[in-house]
PDB file of C-alpha atoms (C1' of nucleotides) in Angstrom:
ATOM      1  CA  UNK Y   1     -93.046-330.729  -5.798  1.00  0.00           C
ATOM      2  CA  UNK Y   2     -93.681-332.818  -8.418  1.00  0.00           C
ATOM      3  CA  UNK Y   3     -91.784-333.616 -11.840  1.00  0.00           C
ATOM      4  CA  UNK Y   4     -90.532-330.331 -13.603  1.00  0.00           C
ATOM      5  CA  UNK Y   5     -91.845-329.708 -16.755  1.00  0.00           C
ATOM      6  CA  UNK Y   6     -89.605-331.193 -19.813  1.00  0.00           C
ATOM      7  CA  UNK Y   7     -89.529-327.781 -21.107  1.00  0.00           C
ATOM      8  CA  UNK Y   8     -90.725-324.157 -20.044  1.00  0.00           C
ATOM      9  CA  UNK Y   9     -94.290-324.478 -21.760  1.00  0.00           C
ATOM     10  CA  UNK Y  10     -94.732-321.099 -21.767  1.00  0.00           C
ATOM     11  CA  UNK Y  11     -94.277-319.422 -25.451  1.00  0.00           C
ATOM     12  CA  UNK Y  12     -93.634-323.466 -26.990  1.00  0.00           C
ATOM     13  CA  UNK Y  13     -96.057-323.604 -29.789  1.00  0.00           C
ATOM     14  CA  UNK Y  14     -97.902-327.270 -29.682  1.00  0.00           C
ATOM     15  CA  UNK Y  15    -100.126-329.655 -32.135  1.00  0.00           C
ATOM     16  CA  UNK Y  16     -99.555-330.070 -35.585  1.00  0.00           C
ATOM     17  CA  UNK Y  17     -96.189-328.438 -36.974  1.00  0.00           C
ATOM     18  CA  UNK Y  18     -96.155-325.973 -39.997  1.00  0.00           C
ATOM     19  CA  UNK Y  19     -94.412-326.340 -42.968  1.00  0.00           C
ATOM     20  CA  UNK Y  20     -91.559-323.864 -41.808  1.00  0.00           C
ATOM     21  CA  UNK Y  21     -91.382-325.566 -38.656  1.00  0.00           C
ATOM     22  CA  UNK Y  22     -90.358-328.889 -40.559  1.00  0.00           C
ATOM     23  CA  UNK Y  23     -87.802-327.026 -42.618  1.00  0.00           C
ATOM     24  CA  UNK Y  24     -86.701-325.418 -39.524  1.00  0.00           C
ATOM     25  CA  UNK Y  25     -85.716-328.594 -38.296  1.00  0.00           C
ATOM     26  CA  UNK Y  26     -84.714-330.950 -41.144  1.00  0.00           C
ATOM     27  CA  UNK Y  27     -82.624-328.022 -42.628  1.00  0.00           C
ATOM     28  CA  UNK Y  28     -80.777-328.045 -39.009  1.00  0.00           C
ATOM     29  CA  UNK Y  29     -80.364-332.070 -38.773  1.00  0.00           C
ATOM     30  CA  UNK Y  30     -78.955-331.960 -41.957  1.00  0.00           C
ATOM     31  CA  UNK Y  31     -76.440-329.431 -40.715  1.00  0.00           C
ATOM     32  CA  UNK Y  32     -75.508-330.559 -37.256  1.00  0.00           C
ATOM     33  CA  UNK Y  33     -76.974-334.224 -37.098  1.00  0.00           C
ATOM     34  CA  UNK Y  34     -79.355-336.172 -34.564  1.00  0.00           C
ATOM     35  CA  UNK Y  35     -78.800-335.738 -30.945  1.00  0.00           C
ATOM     36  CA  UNK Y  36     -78.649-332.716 -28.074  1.00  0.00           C
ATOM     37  CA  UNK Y  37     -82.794-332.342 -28.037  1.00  0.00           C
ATOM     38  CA  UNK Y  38     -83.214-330.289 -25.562  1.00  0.00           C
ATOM     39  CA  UNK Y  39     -80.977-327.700 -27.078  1.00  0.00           C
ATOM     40  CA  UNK Y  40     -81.386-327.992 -30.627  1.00  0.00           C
ATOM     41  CA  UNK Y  41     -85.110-326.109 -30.796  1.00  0.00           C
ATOM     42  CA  UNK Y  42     -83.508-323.079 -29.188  1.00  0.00           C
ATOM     43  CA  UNK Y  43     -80.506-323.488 -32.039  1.00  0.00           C
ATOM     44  CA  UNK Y  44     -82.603-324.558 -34.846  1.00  0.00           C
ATOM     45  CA  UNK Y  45     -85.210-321.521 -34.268  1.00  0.00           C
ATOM     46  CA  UNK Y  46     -87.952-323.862 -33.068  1.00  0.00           C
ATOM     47  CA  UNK Y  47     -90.729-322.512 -30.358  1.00  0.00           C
ATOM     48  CA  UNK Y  48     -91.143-326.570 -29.591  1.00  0.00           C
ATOM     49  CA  UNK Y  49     -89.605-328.459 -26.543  1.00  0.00           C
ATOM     50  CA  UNK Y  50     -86.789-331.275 -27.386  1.00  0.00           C
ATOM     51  CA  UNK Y  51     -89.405-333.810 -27.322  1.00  0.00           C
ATOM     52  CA  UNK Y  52     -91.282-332.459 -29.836  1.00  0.00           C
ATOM     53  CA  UNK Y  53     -88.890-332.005 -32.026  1.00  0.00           C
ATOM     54  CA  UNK Y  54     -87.594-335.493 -31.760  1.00  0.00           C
ATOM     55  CA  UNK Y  55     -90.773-337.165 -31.516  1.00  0.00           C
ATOM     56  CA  UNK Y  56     -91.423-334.928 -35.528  1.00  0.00           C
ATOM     57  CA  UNK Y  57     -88.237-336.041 -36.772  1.00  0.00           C
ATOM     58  CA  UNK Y  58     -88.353-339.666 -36.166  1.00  0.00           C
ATOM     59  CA  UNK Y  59     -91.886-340.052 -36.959  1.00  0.00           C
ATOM     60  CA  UNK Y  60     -92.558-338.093 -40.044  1.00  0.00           C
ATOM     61  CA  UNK Y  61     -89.003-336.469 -41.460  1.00  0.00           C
ATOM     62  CA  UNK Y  62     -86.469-338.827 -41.420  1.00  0.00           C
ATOM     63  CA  UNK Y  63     -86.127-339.006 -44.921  1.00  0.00           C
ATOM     64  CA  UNK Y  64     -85.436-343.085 -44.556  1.00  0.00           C
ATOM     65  CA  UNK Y  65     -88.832-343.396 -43.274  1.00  0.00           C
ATOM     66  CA  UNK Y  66     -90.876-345.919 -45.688  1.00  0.00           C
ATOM     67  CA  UNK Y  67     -94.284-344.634 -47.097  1.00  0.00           C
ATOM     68  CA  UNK Y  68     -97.708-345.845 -47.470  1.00  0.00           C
ATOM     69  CA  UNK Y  69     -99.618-349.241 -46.498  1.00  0.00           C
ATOM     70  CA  UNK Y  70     -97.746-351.918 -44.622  1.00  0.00           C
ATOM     71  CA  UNK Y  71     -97.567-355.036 -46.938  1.00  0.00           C
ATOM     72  CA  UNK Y  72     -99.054-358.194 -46.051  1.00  0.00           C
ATOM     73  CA  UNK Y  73     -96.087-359.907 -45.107  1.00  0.00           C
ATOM     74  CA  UNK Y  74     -95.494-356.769 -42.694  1.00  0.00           C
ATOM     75  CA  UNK Y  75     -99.139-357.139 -41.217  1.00  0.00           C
ATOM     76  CA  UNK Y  76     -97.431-360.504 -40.694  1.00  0.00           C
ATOM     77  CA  UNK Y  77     -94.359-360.325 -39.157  1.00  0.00           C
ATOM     78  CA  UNK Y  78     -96.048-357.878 -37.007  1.00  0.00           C
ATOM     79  CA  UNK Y  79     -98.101-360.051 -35.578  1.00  0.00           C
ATOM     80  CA  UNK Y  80     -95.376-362.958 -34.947  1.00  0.00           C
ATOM     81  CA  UNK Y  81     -93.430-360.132 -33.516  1.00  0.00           C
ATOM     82  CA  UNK Y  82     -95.819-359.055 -31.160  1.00  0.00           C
ATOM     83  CA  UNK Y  83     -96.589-362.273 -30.215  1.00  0.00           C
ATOM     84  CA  UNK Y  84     -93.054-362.988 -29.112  1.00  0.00           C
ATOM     85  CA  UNK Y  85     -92.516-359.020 -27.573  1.00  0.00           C
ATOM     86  CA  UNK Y  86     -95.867-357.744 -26.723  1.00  0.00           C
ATOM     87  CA  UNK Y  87     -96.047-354.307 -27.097  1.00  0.00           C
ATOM     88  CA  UNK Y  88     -92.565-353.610 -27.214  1.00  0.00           C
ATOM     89  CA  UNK Y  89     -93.271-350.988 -30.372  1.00  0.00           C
ATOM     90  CA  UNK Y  90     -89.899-349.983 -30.616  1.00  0.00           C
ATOM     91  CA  UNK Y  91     -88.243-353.330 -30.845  1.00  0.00           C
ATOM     92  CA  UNK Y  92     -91.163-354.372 -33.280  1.00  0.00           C
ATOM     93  CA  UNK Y  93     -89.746-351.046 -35.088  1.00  0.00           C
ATOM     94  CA  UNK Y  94     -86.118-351.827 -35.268  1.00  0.00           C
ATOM     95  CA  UNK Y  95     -87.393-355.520 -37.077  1.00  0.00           C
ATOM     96  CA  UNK Y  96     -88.905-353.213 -39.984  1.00  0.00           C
ATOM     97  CA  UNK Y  97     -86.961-350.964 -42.055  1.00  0.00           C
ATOM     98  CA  UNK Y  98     -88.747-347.793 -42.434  1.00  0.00           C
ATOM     99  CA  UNK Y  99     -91.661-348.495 -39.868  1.00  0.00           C
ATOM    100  CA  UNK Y 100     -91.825-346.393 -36.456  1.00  0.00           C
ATOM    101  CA  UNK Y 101     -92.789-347.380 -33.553  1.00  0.00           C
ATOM    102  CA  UNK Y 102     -95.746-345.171 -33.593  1.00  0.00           C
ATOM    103  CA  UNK Y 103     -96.529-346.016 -36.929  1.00  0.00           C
ATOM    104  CA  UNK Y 104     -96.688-349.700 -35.686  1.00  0.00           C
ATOM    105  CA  UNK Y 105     -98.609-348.825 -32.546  1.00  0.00           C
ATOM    106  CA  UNK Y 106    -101.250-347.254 -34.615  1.00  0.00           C
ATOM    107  CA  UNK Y 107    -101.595-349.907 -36.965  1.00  0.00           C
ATOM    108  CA  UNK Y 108    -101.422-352.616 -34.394  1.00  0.00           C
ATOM    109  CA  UNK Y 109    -103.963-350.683 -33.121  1.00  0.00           C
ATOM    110  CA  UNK Y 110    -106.669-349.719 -35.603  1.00  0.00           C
ATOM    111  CA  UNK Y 111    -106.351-352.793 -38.064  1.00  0.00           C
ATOM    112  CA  UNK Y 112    -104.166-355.776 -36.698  1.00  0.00           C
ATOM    113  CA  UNK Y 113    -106.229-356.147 -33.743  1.00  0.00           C
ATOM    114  CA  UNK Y 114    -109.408-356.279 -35.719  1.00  0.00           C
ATOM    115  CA  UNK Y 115    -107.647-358.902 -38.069  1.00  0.00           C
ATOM    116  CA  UNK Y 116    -106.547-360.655 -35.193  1.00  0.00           C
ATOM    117  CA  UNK Y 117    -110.664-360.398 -33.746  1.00  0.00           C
ATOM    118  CA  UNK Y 118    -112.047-361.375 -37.004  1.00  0.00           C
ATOM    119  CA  UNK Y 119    -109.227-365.072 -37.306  1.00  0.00           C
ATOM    120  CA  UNK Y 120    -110.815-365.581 -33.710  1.00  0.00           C
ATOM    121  CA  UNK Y 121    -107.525-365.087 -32.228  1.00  0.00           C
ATOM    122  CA  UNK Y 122    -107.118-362.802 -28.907  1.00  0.00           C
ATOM    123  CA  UNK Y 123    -104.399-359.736 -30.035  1.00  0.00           C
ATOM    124  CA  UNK Y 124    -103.416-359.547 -26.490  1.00  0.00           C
ATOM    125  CA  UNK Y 125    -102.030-363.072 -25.699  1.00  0.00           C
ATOM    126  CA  UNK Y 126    -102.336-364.604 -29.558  1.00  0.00           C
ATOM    127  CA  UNK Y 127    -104.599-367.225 -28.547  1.00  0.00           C
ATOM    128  CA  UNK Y 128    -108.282-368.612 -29.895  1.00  0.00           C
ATOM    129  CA  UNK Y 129    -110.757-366.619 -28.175  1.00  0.00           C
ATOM    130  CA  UNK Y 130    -112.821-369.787 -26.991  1.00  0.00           C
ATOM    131  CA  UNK Y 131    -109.833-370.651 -24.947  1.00  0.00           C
ATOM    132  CA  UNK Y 132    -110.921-370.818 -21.256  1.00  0.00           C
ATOM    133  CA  UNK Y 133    -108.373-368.903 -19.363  1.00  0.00           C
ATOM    134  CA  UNK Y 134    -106.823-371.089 -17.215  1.00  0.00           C
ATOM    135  CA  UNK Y 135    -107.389-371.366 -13.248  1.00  0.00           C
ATOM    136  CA  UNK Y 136    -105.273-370.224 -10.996  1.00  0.00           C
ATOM    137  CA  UNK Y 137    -105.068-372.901  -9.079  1.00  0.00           C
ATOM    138  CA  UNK Y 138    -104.178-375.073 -12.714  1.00  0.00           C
ATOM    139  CA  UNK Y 139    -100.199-375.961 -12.254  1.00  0.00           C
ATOM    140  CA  UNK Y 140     -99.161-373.312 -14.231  1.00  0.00           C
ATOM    141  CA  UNK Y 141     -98.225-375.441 -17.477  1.00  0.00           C
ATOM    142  CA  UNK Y 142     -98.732-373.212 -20.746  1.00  0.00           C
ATOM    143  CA  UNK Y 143     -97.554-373.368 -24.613  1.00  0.00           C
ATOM    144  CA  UNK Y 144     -95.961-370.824 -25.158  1.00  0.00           C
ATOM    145  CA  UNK Y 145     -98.322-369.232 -28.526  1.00  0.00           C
ATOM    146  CA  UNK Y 146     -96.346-369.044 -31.154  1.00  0.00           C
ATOM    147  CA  UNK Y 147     -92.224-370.667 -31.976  1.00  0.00           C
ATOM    148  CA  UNK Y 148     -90.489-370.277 -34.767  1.00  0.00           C
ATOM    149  CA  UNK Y 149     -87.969-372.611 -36.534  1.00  0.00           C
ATOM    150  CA  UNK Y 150     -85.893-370.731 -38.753  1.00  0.00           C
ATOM    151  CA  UNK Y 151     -84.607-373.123 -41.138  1.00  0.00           C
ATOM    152  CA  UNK Y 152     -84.601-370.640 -43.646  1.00  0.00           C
ATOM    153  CA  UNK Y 153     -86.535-368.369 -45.623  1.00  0.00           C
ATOM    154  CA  UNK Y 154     -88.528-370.281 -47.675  1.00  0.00           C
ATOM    155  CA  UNK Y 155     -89.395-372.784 -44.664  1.00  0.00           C
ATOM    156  CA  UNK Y 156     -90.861-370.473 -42.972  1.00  0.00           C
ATOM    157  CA  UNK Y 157     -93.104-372.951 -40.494  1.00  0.00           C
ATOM    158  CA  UNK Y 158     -94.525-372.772 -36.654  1.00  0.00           C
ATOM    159  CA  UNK Y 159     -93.794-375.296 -34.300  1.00  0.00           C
ATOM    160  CA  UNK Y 160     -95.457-376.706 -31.407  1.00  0.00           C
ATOM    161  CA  UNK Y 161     -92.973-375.698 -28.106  1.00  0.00           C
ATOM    162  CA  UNK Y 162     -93.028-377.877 -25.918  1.00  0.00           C
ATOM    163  CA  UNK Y 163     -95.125-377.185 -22.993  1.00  0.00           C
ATOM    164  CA  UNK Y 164     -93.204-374.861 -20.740  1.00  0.00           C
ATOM    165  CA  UNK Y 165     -92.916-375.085 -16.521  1.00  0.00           C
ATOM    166  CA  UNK Y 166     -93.473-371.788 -15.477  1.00  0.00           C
ATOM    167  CA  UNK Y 167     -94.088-372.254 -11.719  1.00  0.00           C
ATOM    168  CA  UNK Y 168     -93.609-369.016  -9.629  1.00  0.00           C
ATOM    169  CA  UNK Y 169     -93.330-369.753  -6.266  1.00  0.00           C
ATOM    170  CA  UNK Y 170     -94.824-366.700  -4.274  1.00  0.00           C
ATOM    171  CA  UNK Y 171     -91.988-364.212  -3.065  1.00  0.00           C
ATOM    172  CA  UNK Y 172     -89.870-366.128  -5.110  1.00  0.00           C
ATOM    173  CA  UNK Y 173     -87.860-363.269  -6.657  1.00  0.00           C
ATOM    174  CA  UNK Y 174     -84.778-365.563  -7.197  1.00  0.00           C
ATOM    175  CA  UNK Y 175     -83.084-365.722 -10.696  1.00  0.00           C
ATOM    176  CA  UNK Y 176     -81.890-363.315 -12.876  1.00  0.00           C
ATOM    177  CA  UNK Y 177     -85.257-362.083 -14.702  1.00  0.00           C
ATOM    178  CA  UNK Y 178     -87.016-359.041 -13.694  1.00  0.00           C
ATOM    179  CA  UNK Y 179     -90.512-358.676 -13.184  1.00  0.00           C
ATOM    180  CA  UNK Y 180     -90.471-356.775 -16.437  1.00  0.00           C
ATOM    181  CA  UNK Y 181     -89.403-359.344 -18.374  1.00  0.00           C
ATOM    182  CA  UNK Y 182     -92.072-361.448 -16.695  1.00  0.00           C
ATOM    183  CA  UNK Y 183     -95.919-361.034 -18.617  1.00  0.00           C
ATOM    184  CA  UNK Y 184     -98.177-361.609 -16.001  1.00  0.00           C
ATOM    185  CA  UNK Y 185    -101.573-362.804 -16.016  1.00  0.00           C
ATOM    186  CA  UNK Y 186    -102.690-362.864 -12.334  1.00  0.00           C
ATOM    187  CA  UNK Y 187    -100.360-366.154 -10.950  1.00  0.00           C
ATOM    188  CA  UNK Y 188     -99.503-366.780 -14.681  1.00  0.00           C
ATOM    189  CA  UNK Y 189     -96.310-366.237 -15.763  1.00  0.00           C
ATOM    190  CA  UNK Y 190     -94.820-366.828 -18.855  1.00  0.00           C
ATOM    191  CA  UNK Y 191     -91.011-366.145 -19.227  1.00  0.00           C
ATOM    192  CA  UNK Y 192     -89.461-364.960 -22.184  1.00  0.00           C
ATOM    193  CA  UNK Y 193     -86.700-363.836 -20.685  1.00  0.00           C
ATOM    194  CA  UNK Y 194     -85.828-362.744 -24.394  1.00  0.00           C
ATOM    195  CA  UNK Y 195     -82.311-361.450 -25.517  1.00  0.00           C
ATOM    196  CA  UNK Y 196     -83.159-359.276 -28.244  1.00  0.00           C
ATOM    197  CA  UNK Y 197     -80.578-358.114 -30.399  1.00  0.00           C
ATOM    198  CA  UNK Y 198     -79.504-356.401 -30.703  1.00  0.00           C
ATOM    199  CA  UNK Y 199     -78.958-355.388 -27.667  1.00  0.00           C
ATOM    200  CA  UNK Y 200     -79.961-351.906 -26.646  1.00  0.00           C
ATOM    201  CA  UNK Y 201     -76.679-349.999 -26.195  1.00  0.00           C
ATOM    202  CA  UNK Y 202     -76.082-347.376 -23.472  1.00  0.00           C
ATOM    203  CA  UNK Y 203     -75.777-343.934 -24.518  1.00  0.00           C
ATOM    204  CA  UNK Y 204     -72.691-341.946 -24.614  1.00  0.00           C
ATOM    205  CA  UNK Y 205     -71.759-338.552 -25.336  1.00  0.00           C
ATOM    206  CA  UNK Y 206     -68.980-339.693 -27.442  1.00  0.00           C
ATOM    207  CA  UNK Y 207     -72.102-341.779 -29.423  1.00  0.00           C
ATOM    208  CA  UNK Y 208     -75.474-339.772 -28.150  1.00  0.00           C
ATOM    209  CA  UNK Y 209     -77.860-341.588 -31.157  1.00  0.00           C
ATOM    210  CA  UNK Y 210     -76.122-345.052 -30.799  1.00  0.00           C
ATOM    211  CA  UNK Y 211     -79.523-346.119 -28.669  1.00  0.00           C
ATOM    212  CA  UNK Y 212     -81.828-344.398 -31.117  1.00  0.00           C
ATOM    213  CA  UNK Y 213     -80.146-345.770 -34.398  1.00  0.00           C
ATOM    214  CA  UNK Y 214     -79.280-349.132 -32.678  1.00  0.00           C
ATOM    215  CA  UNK Y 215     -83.482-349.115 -32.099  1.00  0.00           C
ATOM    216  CA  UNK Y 216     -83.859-347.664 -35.581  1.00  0.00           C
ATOM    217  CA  UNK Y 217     -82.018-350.066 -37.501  1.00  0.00           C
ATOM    218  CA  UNK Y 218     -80.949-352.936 -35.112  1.00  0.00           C
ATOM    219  CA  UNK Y 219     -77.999-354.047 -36.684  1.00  0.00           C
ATOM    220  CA  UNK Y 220     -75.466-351.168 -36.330  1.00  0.00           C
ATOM    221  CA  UNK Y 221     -73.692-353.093 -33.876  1.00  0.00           C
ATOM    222  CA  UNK Y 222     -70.327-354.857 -34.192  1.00  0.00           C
ATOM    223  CA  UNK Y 223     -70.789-358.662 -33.498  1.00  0.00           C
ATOM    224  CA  UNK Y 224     -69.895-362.399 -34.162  1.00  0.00           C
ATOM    225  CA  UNK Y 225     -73.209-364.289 -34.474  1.00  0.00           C
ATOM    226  CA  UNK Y 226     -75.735-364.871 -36.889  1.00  0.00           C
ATOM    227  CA  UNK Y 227     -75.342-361.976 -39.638  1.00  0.00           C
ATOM    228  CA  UNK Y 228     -79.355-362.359 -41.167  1.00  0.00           C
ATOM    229  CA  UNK Y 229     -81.542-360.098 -39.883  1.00  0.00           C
ATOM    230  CA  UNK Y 230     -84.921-361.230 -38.173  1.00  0.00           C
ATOM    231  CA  UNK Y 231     -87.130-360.568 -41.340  1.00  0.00           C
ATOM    232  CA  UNK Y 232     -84.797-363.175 -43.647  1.00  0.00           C
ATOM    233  CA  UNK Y 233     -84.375-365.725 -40.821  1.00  0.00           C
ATOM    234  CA  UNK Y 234     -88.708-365.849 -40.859  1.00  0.00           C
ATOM    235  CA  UNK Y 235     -88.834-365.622 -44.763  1.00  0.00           C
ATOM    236  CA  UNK Y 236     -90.197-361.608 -44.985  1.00  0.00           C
ATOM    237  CA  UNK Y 237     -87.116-360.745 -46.339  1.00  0.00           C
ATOM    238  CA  UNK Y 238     -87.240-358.439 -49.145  1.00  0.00           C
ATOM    239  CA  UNK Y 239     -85.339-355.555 -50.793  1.00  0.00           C
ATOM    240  CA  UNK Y 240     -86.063-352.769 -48.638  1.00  0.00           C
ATOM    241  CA  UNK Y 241     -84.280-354.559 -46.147  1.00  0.00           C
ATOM    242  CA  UNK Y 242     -81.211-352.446 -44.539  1.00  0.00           C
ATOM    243  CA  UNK Y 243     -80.686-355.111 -41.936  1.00  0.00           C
ATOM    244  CA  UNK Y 244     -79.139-357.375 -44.413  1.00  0.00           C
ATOM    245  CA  UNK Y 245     -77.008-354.852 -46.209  1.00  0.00           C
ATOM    246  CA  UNK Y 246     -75.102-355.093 -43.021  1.00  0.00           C
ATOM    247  CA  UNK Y 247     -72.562-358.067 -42.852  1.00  0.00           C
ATOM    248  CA  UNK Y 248     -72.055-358.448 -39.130  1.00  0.00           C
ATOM    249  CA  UNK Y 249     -75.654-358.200 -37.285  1.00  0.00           C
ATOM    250  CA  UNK Y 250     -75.913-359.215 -33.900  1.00  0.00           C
ATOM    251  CA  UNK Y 251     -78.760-361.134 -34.062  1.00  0.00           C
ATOM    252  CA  UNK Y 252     -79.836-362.685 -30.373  1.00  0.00           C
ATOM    253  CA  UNK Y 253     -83.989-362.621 -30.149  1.00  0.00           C
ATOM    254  CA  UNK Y 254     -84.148-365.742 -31.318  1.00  0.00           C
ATOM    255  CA  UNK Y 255     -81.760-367.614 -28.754  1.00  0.00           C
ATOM    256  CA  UNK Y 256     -84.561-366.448 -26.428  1.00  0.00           C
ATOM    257  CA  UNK Y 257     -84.775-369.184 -24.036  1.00  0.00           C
ATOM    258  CA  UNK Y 258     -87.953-370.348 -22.398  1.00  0.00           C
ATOM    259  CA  UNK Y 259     -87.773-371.353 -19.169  1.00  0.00           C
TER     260      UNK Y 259
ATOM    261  C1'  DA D   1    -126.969-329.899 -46.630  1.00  0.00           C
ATOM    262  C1'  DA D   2    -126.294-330.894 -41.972  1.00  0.00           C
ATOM    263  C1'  DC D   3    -125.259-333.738 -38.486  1.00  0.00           C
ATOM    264  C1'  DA D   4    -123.397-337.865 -36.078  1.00  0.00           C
ATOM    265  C1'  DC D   5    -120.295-341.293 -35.817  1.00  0.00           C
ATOM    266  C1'  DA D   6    -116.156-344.049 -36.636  1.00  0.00           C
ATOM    267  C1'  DG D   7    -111.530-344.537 -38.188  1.00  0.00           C
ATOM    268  C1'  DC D   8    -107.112-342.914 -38.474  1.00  0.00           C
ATOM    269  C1'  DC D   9    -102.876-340.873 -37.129  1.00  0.00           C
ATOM    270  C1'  DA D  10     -99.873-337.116 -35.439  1.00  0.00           C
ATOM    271  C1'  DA D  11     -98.691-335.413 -31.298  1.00  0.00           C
ATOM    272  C1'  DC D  12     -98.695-335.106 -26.276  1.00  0.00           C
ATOM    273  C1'  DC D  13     -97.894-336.849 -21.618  1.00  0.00           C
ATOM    274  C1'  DG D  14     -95.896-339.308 -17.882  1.00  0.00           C
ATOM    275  C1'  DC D  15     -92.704-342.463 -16.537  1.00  0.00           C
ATOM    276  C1'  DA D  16     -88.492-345.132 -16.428  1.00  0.00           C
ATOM    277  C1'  DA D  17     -83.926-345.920 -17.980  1.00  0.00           C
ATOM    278  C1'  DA D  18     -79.560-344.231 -18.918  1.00  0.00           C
ATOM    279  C1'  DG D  19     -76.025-340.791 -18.575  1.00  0.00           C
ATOM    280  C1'  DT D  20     -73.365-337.414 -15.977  1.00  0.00           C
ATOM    281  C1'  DG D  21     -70.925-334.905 -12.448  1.00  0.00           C
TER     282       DG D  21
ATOM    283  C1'  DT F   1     -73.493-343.533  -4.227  1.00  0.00           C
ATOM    284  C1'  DC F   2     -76.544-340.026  -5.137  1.00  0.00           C
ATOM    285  C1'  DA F   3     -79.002-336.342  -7.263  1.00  0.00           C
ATOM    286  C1'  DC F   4     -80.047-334.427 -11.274  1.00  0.00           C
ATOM    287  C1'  DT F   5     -80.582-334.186 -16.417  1.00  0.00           C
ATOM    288  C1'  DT F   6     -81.628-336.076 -20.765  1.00  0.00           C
ATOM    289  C1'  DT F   7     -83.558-339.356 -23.726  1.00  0.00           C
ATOM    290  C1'  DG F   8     -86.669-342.914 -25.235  1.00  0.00           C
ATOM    291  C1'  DC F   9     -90.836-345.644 -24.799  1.00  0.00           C
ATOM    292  C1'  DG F  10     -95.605-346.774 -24.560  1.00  0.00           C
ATOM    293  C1'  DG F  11    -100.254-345.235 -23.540  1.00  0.00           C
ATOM    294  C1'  DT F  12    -103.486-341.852 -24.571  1.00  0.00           C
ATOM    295  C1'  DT F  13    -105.665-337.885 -26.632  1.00  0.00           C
ATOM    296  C1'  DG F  14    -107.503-334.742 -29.926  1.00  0.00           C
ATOM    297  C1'  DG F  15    -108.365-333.219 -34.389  1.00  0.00           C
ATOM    298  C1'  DC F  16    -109.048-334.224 -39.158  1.00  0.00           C
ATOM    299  C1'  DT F  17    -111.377-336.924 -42.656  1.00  0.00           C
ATOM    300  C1'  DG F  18    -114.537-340.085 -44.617  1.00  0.00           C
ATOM    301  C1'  DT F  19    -118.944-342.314 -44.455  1.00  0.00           C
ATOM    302  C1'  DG F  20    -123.617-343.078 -43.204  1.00  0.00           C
ATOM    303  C1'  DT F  21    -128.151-341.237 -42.044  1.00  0.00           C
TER     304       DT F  21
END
DNA sequence: AACACAGCCAACCGCAAAGTG
DNA sequence: TCACTTTGCGGTTGGCTGTGT
């Protein structure tokens, strides 16, 4: 039994892609657009599965893809966004124009955690390193690491949250949050329960990218509330900055509500 | 020059969510 | 409602490159 193979492996070329293979395959986006990946290697000429092929074009040939070093200010708003959304890499993505999500993962990886290490701060739950970790028998009273007040760009501060309730009573599975949107740490539980806009849309045929671009740019939705995009409302604005070409963004992650 | 090691990053893999009939 | 397919995400791996010995 057992989960069938994505593709038949057999006669699928793998690891790094050739030159022709990327032509192959931006020369056919270009003509017929995003979308259909498991058909589109057989149509574009490709010996790769669907996956591949996706996985090539939204990491390295999407010509909208930004090159070179991440700024400071993106080292920074990587940080406050991981902070709030953990390793959610896409979501992290969709806040900067031009990033991936691998991209970010690999940074996140190979220099923001050592930047992290070397301010004294823990990259997994943005907290000093001396910090005891707390009992499990402490009530389970935590500050929540790191709030943002987004007066505006240019006042740009952290605030101290309040100190937020999070008792779990055990087999308590009452309320509307998942355990997914619950970070655990043993009986610790802190509660996001974000609303991060925007929202991820369901997929259609009628719209088969609207997930992907919805991730990719997260503001190609139609909607009434705030119309700045993440990066102005925490000062990081700047010019590269698609989100805020776009007059009507649905912009929810930061009614996130902390419970 | 040769080797070892570390850092980096593209790509793969497995799983879960979403879509479809 | 269910089974199946397709897509997307996040963790991990492997190979290339640079640096130190």
């Amino acid at each position: 039994m057992g989960r069938s193979p994505c593709c038949e492996k057999a006669h699928m070329n793998k690891g790094a892609w050739t030159k022709e293979e990327d032509q192959l395959l931006v020369d056919y986006i270009r003509k017929h657009g995003e979308g259909c990946w498991r058909s589109l290697p057989r149509a574009a000429g490709l010996q790769r599965c669907g996956k591949s092929c996706r996985l090539r074009w939204m990491n390295y040939l999407r010509p909208d893809l930004k090159r070179g070093n991440f700024t400071e200010d993106e080292d920074e708003l990587i940080i406050k966004l991981h902070s709030l959304l953990g390793n959610k890499w896409s979501l992290i993505a969709g806040r900067l124009p031009g990033r991936t999500d691998n991209e970010i993962k690999n940074y996140w990886n190979t220099h923001i955690k050592r930047k992290l290490l070397s301010r004294g701060i823990d990259p997994n739950n943005h907290r000093p390193i001396n910090e005891s970790t707390p009992s499990k028998t402490t009530p389970s009273v935590v500050e929540e690491p790191v709030q943002f007040d987004f007066a505006g760009p240019d006042q740009l501060r952290t605030i101290k949250p309040e100190p937020v309730l999070l008792n779990r009573e055990e087999g308590d599975n009452s309320g509307t949050t998942s355990e997914k949107d619950i970070q655990t740490d043993d009986d610790w539980v802190l509660n996001l329960e974000l609303s991060v806009g925007p929202a991820r849309t369901t997929r259609s045929k009628a719209n088969p990218n609207s997930a992907e671009s919805t991730r990719r740019w997260g503001s190609e939705l139609s909607g009434t509330q705030a119309v700045v995009c993440l990066c102005c409302r925490i000062g990081f604005h700047n010019e590269s900055c698609r989100n805020c070409r776009i007059s009507d963004v649905r912009t929810t992650i930061w009614e996130s509500k902390i419970l």
